[in-house]
Amino acid sequence: MADGYWLMAFFESTYNLALIILGFGLLIFVHELGHFLAAKWAGIRTEAFAIGMGTAVVSWRKGVGLAWGSTQKKVVERTGKTPRDLSLDELDREGIGCTEYSLRWLPIGGFVKMLGQDDSDPNYVSHEPGSYNTCPIPKRMVVVSAGVIANVIFAVALFIVAFMIGVQSYEPVIGNVGADLPAGTARAANAEVVGIEEPGLQPGDRVTHIDGKPIRTFVDVRIAVAMARPDEALLVRIKRPGVESALEFPIVPEQDAEGLLGIGIEPGRSSTLLADDRAGSLAAFLDRQGLADDGVRPGMSMVSAAGSPIGTYEQFQAAVRRLEGRPVPTEWRFPGDTGPTVRSEVSVTPTYEILRYESAIPEVDQNIEQGLLGLTPLVRILAVISGRNDNTDVLEPGDVILRIGTVDGPRMTQVRQELLRRKGGEVDLVVLRDGEQKEVTARVDRKGRMQVGIDWAWDLPIIAGPMNRIRTEPGPTGKSTVVETPAGGLMLMPRTRLNSVNDTPVSDWPTLREALRRNTRSAYEAGGDAVVTLNVTHPTPGREQETVIMSLGTAELARLHELSWVGDLPNTVFEPMHMTLSAGGNPLRAVTMGFEETWKVVVMTYLTIDRLVRGSVGVEQIRGPVGIVHIGAQVADRGVTYLLFFLGIISVNLAVINFLPLPIVDGGLFLFLVYEKLKGRPPPLAFQNAATIVGVALIATALLVVTWNDLMRLMP
């Protein structure tokens, strides 16, 4: 079964790869066809029409036919001259076409060679009839810009067809929000007017505008944030369920670990499980959760939770919170099915406090921990991912990290920090495995990962290093403060075991949470302070036990008793909330949408270049041919409309890049023509030669950089 899956995946990947390469070749063909047709219109003799660069693989010429390599050899054998040395009259007498059509070895572009014009040799000119150099300047301007125009027209056509069919995208509804990231800490500018107190965007919020511009999809949100000016706030307008007025959040994006500006949000999720489960991972997860035994299958939709109809993941979690820790009765059916529903109970897990570091930790994208009152859990390895230079030989699922490098009892952020310090090297670990300590050395890849899945070890009543000081959530003024935690004064060492709270035994973090809440409930309800005693076992050779006293103020008690629960179904197993961008069968509407999308991509491309210069978009984010083909192959797997839409975006990008004022590309040649029109003569040949060398160097350097980035993304 597994062999069949991988064989099918191989054929699908190969098919998608071939499809996107053909599509990319089609865009180049359209670009060069624009130049070619314009040259014919202007009366310029075209000597070559080539797709690709380098030597010819196969070629065709009228009167000569098909040839492996170039047709030039056959022309020389027949006439004794090269095609360039033959006049148009001589070619006509011999019945030979003046244009060679060829497919070249390097699939990185194409060209149309015209008599008297050679991008690689500015010294080559011709004043013969039909020469590029003798053609009037306005016509030459049309010829030079025709490739760009052809790509724009083709992009519009692709968008029109895609919108007539309908293009699926993500709704601009917010799912997860990073608690310590800009979206999680921002305060609404009109919070007092609307009457809300809690900071940050929330799951279920719908983004309607950013800086006054309407938002249609979640992709629009991503683009608007990524293209923001560095260190300047975006005004994000959202519609929140249950709040009549729109909320406006000034949010300053921050550069994330991938080098892009972000605010820390993910798209909202539906209540439909992922349907594509060819690897069987979702089915295995449902089996572990006990849902499969009740008949829940990938692709099914949760239609009700706790007796209430639902359609989104956020509605499911709202039902979880209402039941206050009890399992959630749910009903499921496949979309479109009107038969009986499948019923099953979903277990729940308690939530814990978000503990923010008092100052940002360099290189780590999330500066938070989870825990209780400054106490934090150890880190457990959930899965060891097999692959190139993996750690399947030294680590096992279930291992708890007791030490990493020189850090004893590391917190989650400390584990990530230690790995980032050892990119491309190794790290020494002490892990708890089956009740015994094991010393191992793990490999760390160039991105600072051990290729494992990790989570907090909630089932083990042992603490990591306590957080003595934390940063609070921003208050009404948008500012936060640093405060001492209740655990800060206890002087507990990392790897201390918690035995009981007052006289209530503790066996894991859920029981610790419940024991703390039970023993402080009366103080919380009375609005006063509380004191609890913790019985602990120190990680010393003698395993000495001690009872320590923890004092809790009203703020700590409020945070403790406001904790809730989440269902044991992560949002990642559900489909994102989709919407369809469609012209509704109206051709005129499709044309309008096509032009709007084309203009949006043009502006986005120029903005990307601007942000590259400003530094808010990292060079590592730019894709080259390898990256485009890789992404395109994934897009092709999602259907024809995604492929058409993707090719439309690439076609516009190709047009914009080709018309930049750089030597050797169309924009640079157009500037030369503007100079010639104003001065009455072409730029000096020495200048053209120097500009060509600079242009080739720039393009070659850019190609090497983006290709390197592409390859590094594909490597583990």
PDB file of C-alpha atoms in Angstrom, residues 185-322:
ATOM      1  CA  THR A 185      -0.340  42.758  21.651  1.00  0.00           C
ATOM      2  CA  ALA A 186      -1.919  45.571  19.604  1.00  0.00           C
ATOM      3  CA  ARG A 187      -4.740  47.641  21.058  1.00  0.00           C
ATOM      4  CA  ALA A 188      -7.647  49.008  19.046  1.00  0.00           C
ATOM      5  CA  ALA A 189      -7.460  52.767  18.533  1.00  0.00           C
ATOM      6  CA  ASN A 190     -11.206  52.952  19.177  1.00  0.00           C
ATOM      7  CA  ALA A 191     -11.270  50.396  22.021  1.00  0.00           C
ATOM      8  CA  GLU A 192     -12.820  52.776  24.567  1.00  0.00           C
ATOM      9  CA  VAL A 193     -15.507  53.969  22.152  1.00  0.00           C
ATOM     10  CA  VAL A 194     -16.497  50.419  21.199  1.00  0.00           C
ATOM     11  CA  GLY A 195     -16.148  49.142  24.766  1.00  0.00           C
ATOM     12  CA  ILE A 196     -13.537  46.382  24.523  1.00  0.00           C
ATOM     13  CA  GLU A 197     -10.708  45.879  26.981  1.00  0.00           C
ATOM     14  CA  GLU A 198      -8.733  42.847  25.815  1.00  0.00           C
ATOM     15  CA  PRO A 199      -5.737  43.564  23.568  1.00  0.00           C
ATOM     16  CA  GLY A 200      -4.958  41.983  20.225  1.00  0.00           C
ATOM     17  CA  LEU A 201      -6.758  40.519  17.271  1.00  0.00           C
ATOM     18  CA  GLN A 202      -8.797  37.410  18.038  1.00  0.00           C
ATOM     19  CA  PRO A 203      -9.675  34.178  16.222  1.00  0.00           C
ATOM     20  CA  GLY A 204     -12.792  34.779  14.142  1.00  0.00           C
ATOM     21  CA  ASP A 205     -12.003  38.449  13.400  1.00  0.00           C
ATOM     22  CA  ARG A 206     -12.534  39.331   9.718  1.00  0.00           C
ATOM     23  CA  VAL A 207     -10.093  41.799   8.151  1.00  0.00           C
ATOM     24  CA  THR A 208     -11.979  44.257   5.949  1.00  0.00           C
ATOM     25  CA  HIS A 209      -9.415  47.010   5.220  1.00  0.00           C
ATOM     26  CA  ILE A 210      -5.703  47.692   5.654  1.00  0.00           C
ATOM     27  CA  ASP A 211      -4.675  51.345   5.421  1.00  0.00           C
ATOM     28  CA  GLY A 212      -8.061  52.084   3.891  1.00  0.00           C
ATOM     29  CA  LYS A 213      -7.722  49.552   1.062  1.00  0.00           C
ATOM     30  CA  PRO A 214     -10.387  46.829   0.847  1.00  0.00           C
ATOM     31  CA  ILE A 215      -9.275  43.264   1.617  1.00  0.00           C
ATOM     32  CA  ARG A 216     -10.830  40.375  -0.322  1.00  0.00           C
ATOM     33  CA  THR A 217      -8.722  37.376   0.724  1.00  0.00           C
ATOM     34  CA  PHE A 218      -6.243  36.332   3.383  1.00  0.00           C
ATOM     35  CA  VAL A 219      -3.563  36.494   0.678  1.00  0.00           C
ATOM     36  CA  ASP A 220      -4.319  40.228   0.407  1.00  0.00           C
ATOM     37  CA  VAL A 221      -3.627  40.486   4.145  1.00  0.00           C
ATOM     38  CA  ARG A 222      -0.286  38.690   3.790  1.00  0.00           C
ATOM     39  CA  ILE A 223       0.761  40.907   0.869  1.00  0.00           C
ATOM     40  CA  ALA A 224      -0.281  44.158   2.559  1.00  0.00           C
ATOM     41  CA  VAL A 225       1.704  43.259   5.673  1.00  0.00           C
ATOM     42  CA  ALA A 226       4.787  41.996   3.814  1.00  0.00           C
ATOM     43  CA  MET A 227       4.866  45.139   1.643  1.00  0.00           C
ATOM     44  CA  ALA A 228       4.485  47.553   4.576  1.00  0.00           C
ATOM     45  CA  ARG A 229       7.054  50.304   5.066  1.00  0.00           C
ATOM     46  CA  PRO A 230       9.568  49.309   7.746  1.00  0.00           C
ATOM     47  CA  ASP A 231       8.767  50.546  11.272  1.00  0.00           C
ATOM     48  CA  GLU A 232       5.493  52.162  10.175  1.00  0.00           C
ATOM     49  CA  ALA A 233       2.114  51.116  11.572  1.00  0.00           C
ATOM     50  CA  LEU A 234      -0.592  49.636   9.380  1.00  0.00           C
ATOM     51  CA  LEU A 235      -4.190  50.509  10.248  1.00  0.00           C
ATOM     52  CA  VAL A 236      -5.954  47.134  10.253  1.00  0.00           C
ATOM     53  CA  ARG A 237      -9.753  47.362  10.296  1.00  0.00           C
ATOM     54  CA  ILE A 238     -11.594  44.240  11.425  1.00  0.00           C
ATOM     55  CA  LYS A 239     -15.171  43.149  11.998  1.00  0.00           C
ATOM     56  CA  ARG A 240     -15.536  41.142  15.195  1.00  0.00           C
ATOM     57  CA  PRO A 241     -18.531  38.848  15.783  1.00  0.00           C
ATOM     58  CA  GLY A 242     -20.778  40.336  18.460  1.00  0.00           C
ATOM     59  CA  VAL A 243     -19.318  43.844  18.111  1.00  0.00           C
ATOM     60  CA  GLU A 244     -21.411  46.250  16.052  1.00  0.00           C
ATOM     61  CA  SER A 245     -18.723  48.776  15.112  1.00  0.00           C
ATOM     62  CA  ALA A 246     -15.544  48.009  13.180  1.00  0.00           C
ATOM     63  CA  LEU A 247     -12.330  47.894  15.230  1.00  0.00           C
ATOM     64  CA  GLU A 248      -9.188  49.670  14.019  1.00  0.00           C
ATOM     65  CA  PHE A 249      -5.802  48.361  15.168  1.00  0.00           C
ATOM     66  CA  PRO A 250      -2.567  50.271  14.469  1.00  0.00           C
ATOM     67  CA  ILE A 251      -0.029  47.439  14.095  1.00  0.00           C
ATOM     68  CA  VAL A 252       3.683  47.716  13.292  1.00  0.00           C
ATOM     69  CA  PRO A 253       4.800  44.551  11.399  1.00  0.00           C
ATOM     70  CA  GLU A 254       8.001  42.819  12.473  1.00  0.00           C
ATOM     71  CA  GLN A 255      10.396  40.777  10.375  1.00  0.00           C
ATOM     72  CA  ASP A 256       9.899  37.075  11.012  1.00  0.00           C
ATOM     73  CA  ALA A 257      12.368  34.198  10.880  1.00  0.00           C
ATOM     74  CA  GLU A 258      11.811  33.851   7.111  1.00  0.00           C
ATOM     75  CA  GLY A 259      12.876  37.443   6.427  1.00  0.00           C
ATOM     76  CA  LEU A 260       9.374  38.805   5.704  1.00  0.00           C
ATOM     77  CA  LEU A 261       7.348  41.367   7.607  1.00  0.00           C
ATOM     78  CA  GLY A 262       4.485  39.775   9.537  1.00  0.00           C
ATOM     79  CA  ILE A 263       2.104  40.462  12.410  1.00  0.00           C
ATOM     80  CA  GLY A 264       1.670  36.899  13.729  1.00  0.00           C
ATOM     81  CA  ILE A 265      -1.641  35.621  12.369  1.00  0.00           C
ATOM     82  CA  GLU A 266      -2.814  32.522  10.516  1.00  0.00           C
ATOM     83  CA  PRO A 267      -5.913  32.040   8.368  1.00  0.00           C
ATOM     84  CA  GLY A 268      -9.091  30.867  10.050  1.00  0.00           C
ATOM     85  CA  ARG A 269     -10.083  27.232   9.786  1.00  0.00           C
ATOM     86  CA  SER A 270     -13.373  25.619   8.828  1.00  0.00           C
ATOM     87  CA  SER A 271     -14.977  22.682  10.647  1.00  0.00           C
ATOM     88  CA  THR A 272     -14.130  20.282   7.781  1.00  0.00           C
ATOM     89  CA  LEU A 273     -11.264  17.846   8.252  1.00  0.00           C
ATOM     90  CA  LEU A 274      -8.548  17.743   5.609  1.00  0.00           C
ATOM     91  CA  ALA A 275      -9.666  15.507   2.769  1.00  0.00           C
ATOM     92  CA  ASP A 276      -6.239  14.782   1.245  1.00  0.00           C
ATOM     93  CA  ASP A 277      -4.807  12.116   3.530  1.00  0.00           C
ATOM     94  CA  ARG A 278      -2.932   9.906   1.092  1.00  0.00           C
ATOM     95  CA  ALA A 279      -0.090   9.456   3.593  1.00  0.00           C
ATOM     96  CA  GLY A 280      -2.577   8.276   6.239  1.00  0.00           C
ATOM     97  CA  SER A 281      -1.334  10.637   8.981  1.00  0.00           C
ATOM     98  CA  LEU A 282      -4.748  12.176   9.678  1.00  0.00           C
ATOM     99  CA  ALA A 283      -6.452   8.767   9.804  1.00  0.00           C
ATOM    100  CA  ALA A 284      -3.809   7.618  12.295  1.00  0.00           C
ATOM    101  CA  PHE A 285      -4.403  10.743  14.404  1.00  0.00           C
ATOM    102  CA  LEU A 286      -8.184  10.170  14.430  1.00  0.00           C
ATOM    103  CA  ASP A 287      -7.539   6.584  15.476  1.00  0.00           C
ATOM    104  CA  ARG A 288      -5.336   7.692  18.396  1.00  0.00           C
ATOM    105  CA  GLN A 289      -8.010  10.138  19.523  1.00  0.00           C
ATOM    106  CA  GLY A 290     -10.698   7.416  19.447  1.00  0.00           C
ATOM    107  CA  LEU A 291     -12.720   9.300  16.823  1.00  0.00           C
ATOM    108  CA  ALA A 292     -12.093   6.739  14.086  1.00  0.00           C
ATOM    109  CA  ASP A 293     -13.832   4.046  16.143  1.00  0.00           C
ATOM    110  CA  ASP A 294     -17.003   6.159  16.028  1.00  0.00           C
ATOM    111  CA  GLY A 295     -16.772   6.550  12.246  1.00  0.00           C
ATOM    112  CA  VAL A 296     -15.104   9.961  11.881  1.00  0.00           C
ATOM    113  CA  ARG A 297     -13.079  10.042   8.632  1.00  0.00           C
ATOM    114  CA  PRO A 298     -10.850  12.565   6.796  1.00  0.00           C
ATOM    115  CA  GLY A 299     -12.964  14.963   4.737  1.00  0.00           C
ATOM    116  CA  MET A 300     -15.894  14.921   7.169  1.00  0.00           C
ATOM    117  CA  SER A 301     -17.356  18.150   8.580  1.00  0.00           C
ATOM    118  CA  MET A 302     -18.158  18.719  12.245  1.00  0.00           C
ATOM    119  CA  VAL A 303     -21.713  20.040  11.941  1.00  0.00           C
ATOM    120  CA  SER A 304     -22.469  20.498  15.633  1.00  0.00           C
ATOM    121  CA  ALA A 305     -20.611  20.749  18.932  1.00  0.00           C
ATOM    122  CA  ALA A 306     -22.246  20.633  22.368  1.00  0.00           C
ATOM    123  CA  GLY A 307     -25.653  20.738  20.664  1.00  0.00           C
ATOM    124  CA  SER A 308     -24.995  23.939  18.666  1.00  0.00           C
ATOM    125  CA  PRO A 309     -24.600  24.043  14.843  1.00  0.00           C
ATOM    126  CA  ILE A 310     -21.081  25.115  13.808  1.00  0.00           C
ATOM    127  CA  GLY A 311     -19.190  25.882  10.607  1.00  0.00           C
ATOM    128  CA  THR A 312     -15.806  27.109  11.827  1.00  0.00           C
ATOM    129  CA  TYR A 313     -13.034  25.852  14.081  1.00  0.00           C
ATOM    130  CA  GLU A 314     -13.438  28.900  16.331  1.00  0.00           C
ATOM    131  CA  GLN A 315     -17.086  27.941  16.976  1.00  0.00           C
ATOM    132  CA  PHE A 316     -15.926  24.487  18.028  1.00  0.00           C
ATOM    133  CA  GLN A 317     -13.451  25.971  20.508  1.00  0.00           C
ATOM    134  CA  ALA A 318     -16.183  28.257  21.867  1.00  0.00           C
ATOM    135  CA  ALA A 319     -18.238  25.131  22.613  1.00  0.00           C
ATOM    136  CA  VAL A 320     -15.193  23.611  24.349  1.00  0.00           C
ATOM    137  CA  ARG A 321     -14.902  26.636  26.633  1.00  0.00           C
ATOM    138  CA  ARG A 322     -18.609  26.529  27.518  1.00  0.00           C
TER     139      ARG A 322
END
